[in-house]
mmCIF file of C-alpha atoms and ligand atoms in Angstrom:
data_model
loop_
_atom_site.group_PDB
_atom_site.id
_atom_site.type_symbol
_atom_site.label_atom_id
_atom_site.label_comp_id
_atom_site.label_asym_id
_atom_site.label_seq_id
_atom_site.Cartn_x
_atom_site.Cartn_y
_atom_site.Cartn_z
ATOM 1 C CA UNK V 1 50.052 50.930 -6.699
ATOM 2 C CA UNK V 2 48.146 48.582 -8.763
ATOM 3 C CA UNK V 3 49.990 46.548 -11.733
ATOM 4 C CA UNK V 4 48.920 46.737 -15.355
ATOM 5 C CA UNK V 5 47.456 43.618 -15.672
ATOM 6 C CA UNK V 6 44.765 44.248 -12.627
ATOM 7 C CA UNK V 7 44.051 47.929 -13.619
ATOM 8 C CA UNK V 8 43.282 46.537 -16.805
ATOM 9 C CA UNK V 9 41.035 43.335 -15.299
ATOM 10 C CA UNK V 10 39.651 46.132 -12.341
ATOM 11 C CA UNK V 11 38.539 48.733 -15.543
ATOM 12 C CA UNK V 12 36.409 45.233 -17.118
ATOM 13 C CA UNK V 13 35.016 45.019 -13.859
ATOM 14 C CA UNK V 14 34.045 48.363 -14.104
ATOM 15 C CA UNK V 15 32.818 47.791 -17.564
ATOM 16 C CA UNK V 16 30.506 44.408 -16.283
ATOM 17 C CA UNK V 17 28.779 46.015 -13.763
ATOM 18 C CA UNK V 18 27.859 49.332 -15.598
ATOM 19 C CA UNK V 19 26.794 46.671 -18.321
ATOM 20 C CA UNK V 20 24.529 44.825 -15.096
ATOM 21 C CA UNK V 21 23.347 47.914 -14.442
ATOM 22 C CA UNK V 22 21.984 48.379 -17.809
ATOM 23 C CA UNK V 23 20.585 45.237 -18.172
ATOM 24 C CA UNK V 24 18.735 45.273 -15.286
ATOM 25 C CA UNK V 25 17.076 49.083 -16.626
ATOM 26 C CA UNK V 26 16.385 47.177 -19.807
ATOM 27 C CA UNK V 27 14.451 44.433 -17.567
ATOM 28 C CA UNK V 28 12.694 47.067 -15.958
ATOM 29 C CA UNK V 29 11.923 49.447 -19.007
ATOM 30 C CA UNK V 30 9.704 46.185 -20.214
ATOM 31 C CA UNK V 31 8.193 45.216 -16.846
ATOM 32 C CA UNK V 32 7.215 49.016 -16.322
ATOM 33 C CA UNK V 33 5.975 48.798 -20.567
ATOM 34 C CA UNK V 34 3.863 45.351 -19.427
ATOM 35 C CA UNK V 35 2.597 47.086 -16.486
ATOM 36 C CA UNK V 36 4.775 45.087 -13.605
ATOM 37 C CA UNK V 37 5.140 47.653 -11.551
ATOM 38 C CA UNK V 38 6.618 46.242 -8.705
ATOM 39 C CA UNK V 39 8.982 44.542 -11.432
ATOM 40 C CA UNK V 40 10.266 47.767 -12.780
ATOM 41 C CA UNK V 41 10.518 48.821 -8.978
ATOM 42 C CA UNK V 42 12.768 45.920 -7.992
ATOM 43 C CA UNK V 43 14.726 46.256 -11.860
ATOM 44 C CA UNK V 44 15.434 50.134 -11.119
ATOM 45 C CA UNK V 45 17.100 49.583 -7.661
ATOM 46 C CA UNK V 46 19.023 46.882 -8.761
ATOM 47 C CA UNK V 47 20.355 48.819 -11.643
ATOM 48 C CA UNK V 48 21.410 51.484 -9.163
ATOM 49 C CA UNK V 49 23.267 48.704 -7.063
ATOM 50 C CA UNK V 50 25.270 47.880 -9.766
ATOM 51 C CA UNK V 51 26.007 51.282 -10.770
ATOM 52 C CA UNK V 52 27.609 51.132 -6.866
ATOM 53 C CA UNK V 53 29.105 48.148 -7.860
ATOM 54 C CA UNK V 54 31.196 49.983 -10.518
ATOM 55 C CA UNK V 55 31.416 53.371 -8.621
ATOM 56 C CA UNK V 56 33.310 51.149 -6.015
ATOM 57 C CA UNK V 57 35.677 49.874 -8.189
ATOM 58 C CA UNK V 58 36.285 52.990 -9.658
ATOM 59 C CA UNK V 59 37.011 54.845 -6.286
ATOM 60 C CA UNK V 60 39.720 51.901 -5.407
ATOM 61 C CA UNK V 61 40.844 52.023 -8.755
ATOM 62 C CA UNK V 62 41.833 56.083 -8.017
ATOM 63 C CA UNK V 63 42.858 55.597 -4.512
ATOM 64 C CA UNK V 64 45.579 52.906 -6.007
ATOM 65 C CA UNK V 65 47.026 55.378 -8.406
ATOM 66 C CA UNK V 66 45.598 53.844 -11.221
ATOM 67 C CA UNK V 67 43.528 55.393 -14.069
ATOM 68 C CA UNK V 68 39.747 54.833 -14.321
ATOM 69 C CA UNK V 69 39.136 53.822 -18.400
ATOM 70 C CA UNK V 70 35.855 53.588 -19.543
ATOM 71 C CA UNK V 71 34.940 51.918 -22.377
ATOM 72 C CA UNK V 72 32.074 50.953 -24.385
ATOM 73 C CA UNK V 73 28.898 49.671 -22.629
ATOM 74 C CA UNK V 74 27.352 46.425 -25.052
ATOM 75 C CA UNK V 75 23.485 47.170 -25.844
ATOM 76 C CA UNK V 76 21.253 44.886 -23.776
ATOM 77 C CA UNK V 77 18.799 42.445 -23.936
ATOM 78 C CA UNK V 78 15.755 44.243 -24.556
ATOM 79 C CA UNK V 79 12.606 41.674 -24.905
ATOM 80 C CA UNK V 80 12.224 39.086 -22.411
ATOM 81 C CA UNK V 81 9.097 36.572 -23.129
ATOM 82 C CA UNK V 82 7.957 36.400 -19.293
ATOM 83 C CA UNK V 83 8.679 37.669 -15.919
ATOM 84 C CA UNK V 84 10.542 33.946 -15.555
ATOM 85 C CA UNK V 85 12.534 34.379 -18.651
ATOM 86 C CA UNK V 86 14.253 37.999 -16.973
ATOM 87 C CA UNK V 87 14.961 36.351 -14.028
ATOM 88 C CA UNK V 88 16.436 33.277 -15.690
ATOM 89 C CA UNK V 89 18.466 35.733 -17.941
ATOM 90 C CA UNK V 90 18.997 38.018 -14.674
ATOM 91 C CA UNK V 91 20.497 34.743 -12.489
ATOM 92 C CA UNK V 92 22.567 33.355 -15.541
ATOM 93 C CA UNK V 93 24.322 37.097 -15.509
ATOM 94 C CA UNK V 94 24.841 36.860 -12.025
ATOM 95 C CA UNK V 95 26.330 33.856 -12.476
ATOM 96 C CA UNK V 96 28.448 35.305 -15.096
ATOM 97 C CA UNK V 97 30.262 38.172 -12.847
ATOM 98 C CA UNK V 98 30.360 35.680 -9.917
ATOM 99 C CA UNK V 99 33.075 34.289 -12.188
ATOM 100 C CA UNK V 100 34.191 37.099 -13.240
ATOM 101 C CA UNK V 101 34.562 38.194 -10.064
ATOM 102 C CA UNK V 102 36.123 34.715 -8.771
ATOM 103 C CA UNK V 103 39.109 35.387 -11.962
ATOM 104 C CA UNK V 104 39.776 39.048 -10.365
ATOM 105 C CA UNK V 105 40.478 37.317 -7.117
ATOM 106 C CA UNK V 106 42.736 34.941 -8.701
ATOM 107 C CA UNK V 107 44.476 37.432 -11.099
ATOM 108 C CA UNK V 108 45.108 39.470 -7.672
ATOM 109 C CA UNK V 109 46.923 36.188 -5.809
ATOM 110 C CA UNK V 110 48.789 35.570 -8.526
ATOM 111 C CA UNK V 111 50.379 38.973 -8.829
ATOM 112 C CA UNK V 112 50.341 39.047 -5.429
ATOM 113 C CA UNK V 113 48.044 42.165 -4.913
ATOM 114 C CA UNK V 114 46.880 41.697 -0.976
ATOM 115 C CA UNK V 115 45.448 44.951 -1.336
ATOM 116 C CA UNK V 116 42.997 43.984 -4.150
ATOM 117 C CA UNK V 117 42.452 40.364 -2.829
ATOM 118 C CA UNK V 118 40.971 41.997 0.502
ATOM 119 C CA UNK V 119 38.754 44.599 -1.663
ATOM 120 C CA UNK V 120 37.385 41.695 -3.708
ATOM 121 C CA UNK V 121 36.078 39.550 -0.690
ATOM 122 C CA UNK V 122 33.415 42.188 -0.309
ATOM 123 C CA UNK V 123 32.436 41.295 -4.097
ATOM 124 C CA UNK V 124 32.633 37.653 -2.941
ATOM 125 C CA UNK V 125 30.378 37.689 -0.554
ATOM 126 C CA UNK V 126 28.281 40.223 -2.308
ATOM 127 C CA UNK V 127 28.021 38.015 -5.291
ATOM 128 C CA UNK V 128 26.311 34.944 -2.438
ATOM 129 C CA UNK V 129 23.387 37.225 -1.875
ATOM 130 C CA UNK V 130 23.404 38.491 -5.326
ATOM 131 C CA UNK V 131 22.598 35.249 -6.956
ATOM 132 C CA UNK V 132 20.536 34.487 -3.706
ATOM 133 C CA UNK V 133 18.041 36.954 -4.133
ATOM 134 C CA UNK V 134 17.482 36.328 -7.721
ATOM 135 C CA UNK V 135 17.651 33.040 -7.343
ATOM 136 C CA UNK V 136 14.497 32.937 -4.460
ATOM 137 C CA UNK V 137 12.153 35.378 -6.778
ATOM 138 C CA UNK V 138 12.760 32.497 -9.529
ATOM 139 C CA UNK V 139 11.745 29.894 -6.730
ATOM 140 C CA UNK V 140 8.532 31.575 -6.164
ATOM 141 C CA UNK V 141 7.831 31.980 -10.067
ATOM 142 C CA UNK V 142 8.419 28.458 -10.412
ATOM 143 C CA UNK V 143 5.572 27.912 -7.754
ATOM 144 C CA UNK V 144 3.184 30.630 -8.444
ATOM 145 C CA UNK V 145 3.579 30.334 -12.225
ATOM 146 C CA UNK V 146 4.154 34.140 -13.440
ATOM 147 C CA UNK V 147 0.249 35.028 -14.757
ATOM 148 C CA UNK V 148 -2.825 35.320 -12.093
ATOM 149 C CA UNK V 149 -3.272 36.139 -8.421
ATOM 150 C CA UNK V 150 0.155 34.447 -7.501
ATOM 151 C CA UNK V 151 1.932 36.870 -9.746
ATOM 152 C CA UNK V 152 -0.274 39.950 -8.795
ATOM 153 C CA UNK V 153 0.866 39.208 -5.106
ATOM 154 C CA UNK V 154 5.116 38.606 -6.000
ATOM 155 C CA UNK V 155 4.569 42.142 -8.060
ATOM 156 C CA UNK V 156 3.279 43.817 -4.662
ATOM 157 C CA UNK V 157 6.512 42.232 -3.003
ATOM 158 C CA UNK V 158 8.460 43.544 -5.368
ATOM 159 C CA UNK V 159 7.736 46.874 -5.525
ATOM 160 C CA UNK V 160 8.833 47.281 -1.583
ATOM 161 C CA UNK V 161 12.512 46.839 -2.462
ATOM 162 C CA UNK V 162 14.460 50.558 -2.454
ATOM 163 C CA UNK V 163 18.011 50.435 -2.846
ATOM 164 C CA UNK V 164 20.574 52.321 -0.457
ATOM 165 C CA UNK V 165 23.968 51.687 -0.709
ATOM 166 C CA UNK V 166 24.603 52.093 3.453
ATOM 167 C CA UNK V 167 22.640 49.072 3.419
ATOM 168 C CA UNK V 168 24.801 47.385 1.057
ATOM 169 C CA UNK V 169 27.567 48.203 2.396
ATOM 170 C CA UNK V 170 26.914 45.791 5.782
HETATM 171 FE FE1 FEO T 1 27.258 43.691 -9.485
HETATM 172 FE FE2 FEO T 1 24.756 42.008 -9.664
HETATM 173 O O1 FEO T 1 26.576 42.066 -9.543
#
């Protein structure tokens, strides 16, 4: 049974990572327009990781007895001057629902919802390699600069990535 207060906070959750989701297709709608391929690639399976991200929430969300409310999605950033200026935006939203998610764990402890606190340490720890893996493709840009050879190769790279959520799940 989930109280009002963290159906209401779970259902923004919800909300953020649909919203993720759709920021990262609006990354890769340009990178696919400015012919990054491997961009778009890496954009379109982290959109559908987020769209697990909410689809997880959701499911606990029913399984508590609460209600699933969806509400409006905001329109996203759609023109991004560089490669490095997406994945500057995409780490500074990361960093965004790692608080987020940090203020869900808290809300949980002090209503004292165990049941919530334990299904939020997989967002915890999800939210570590989440900023980690943005975080290391803007390590490379910073090296590589994001025109010429360097930036042909991180585009290969990037177009190996293919999302599954079994993998995510580990
Ligand atoms: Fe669902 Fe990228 O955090």
């Amino acid at each position: 049974m989930l109280k009002e207060k963290v159906e209401k906070a779970l259902n923004e959750q919800v909300n953020k990572e649909l919203f993720s989701a759709y920021i990262y297709q609006a990354m890769g709608a340009q990178a696919a327009h400015d012919g990054f391929d491997g961009i778009a690639n890496w954009m379109d399976a982290q959109a559908q990781e987020e769209m697990f991200h909410a689809r997880k929430i959701y499911d606990y969300i029913n399984e508590q007895g609460g209600r699933v409310t969806l509400q409006t999605i905001e329109e996203p950033p759609s023109e991004f001057e560089s490669p490095k200026a997406m994945f500057e935006k995409a780490l500074e939203h990361e960093q965004f629902i790692t608080e987020s998610i940090n203020d869900l764990v808290d809300l949980a402890k002090e209503e004292n919802d165990h049941a919530t606190e334990i299904f939020l340490q997989w967002y915890v720890t999800e939210q570590v390699e989440e900023e980690d893996n943005v975080g290391s493709i803007l390590d490379k840009l910073e090296l590589i600069g994001d025109k010429g050879r360097g930036m042909y190769m991180l585009d290969k790279e990037l177009a190996e990535r293919s999302f599954t959520s079994e993998e995510d799940e580990e």
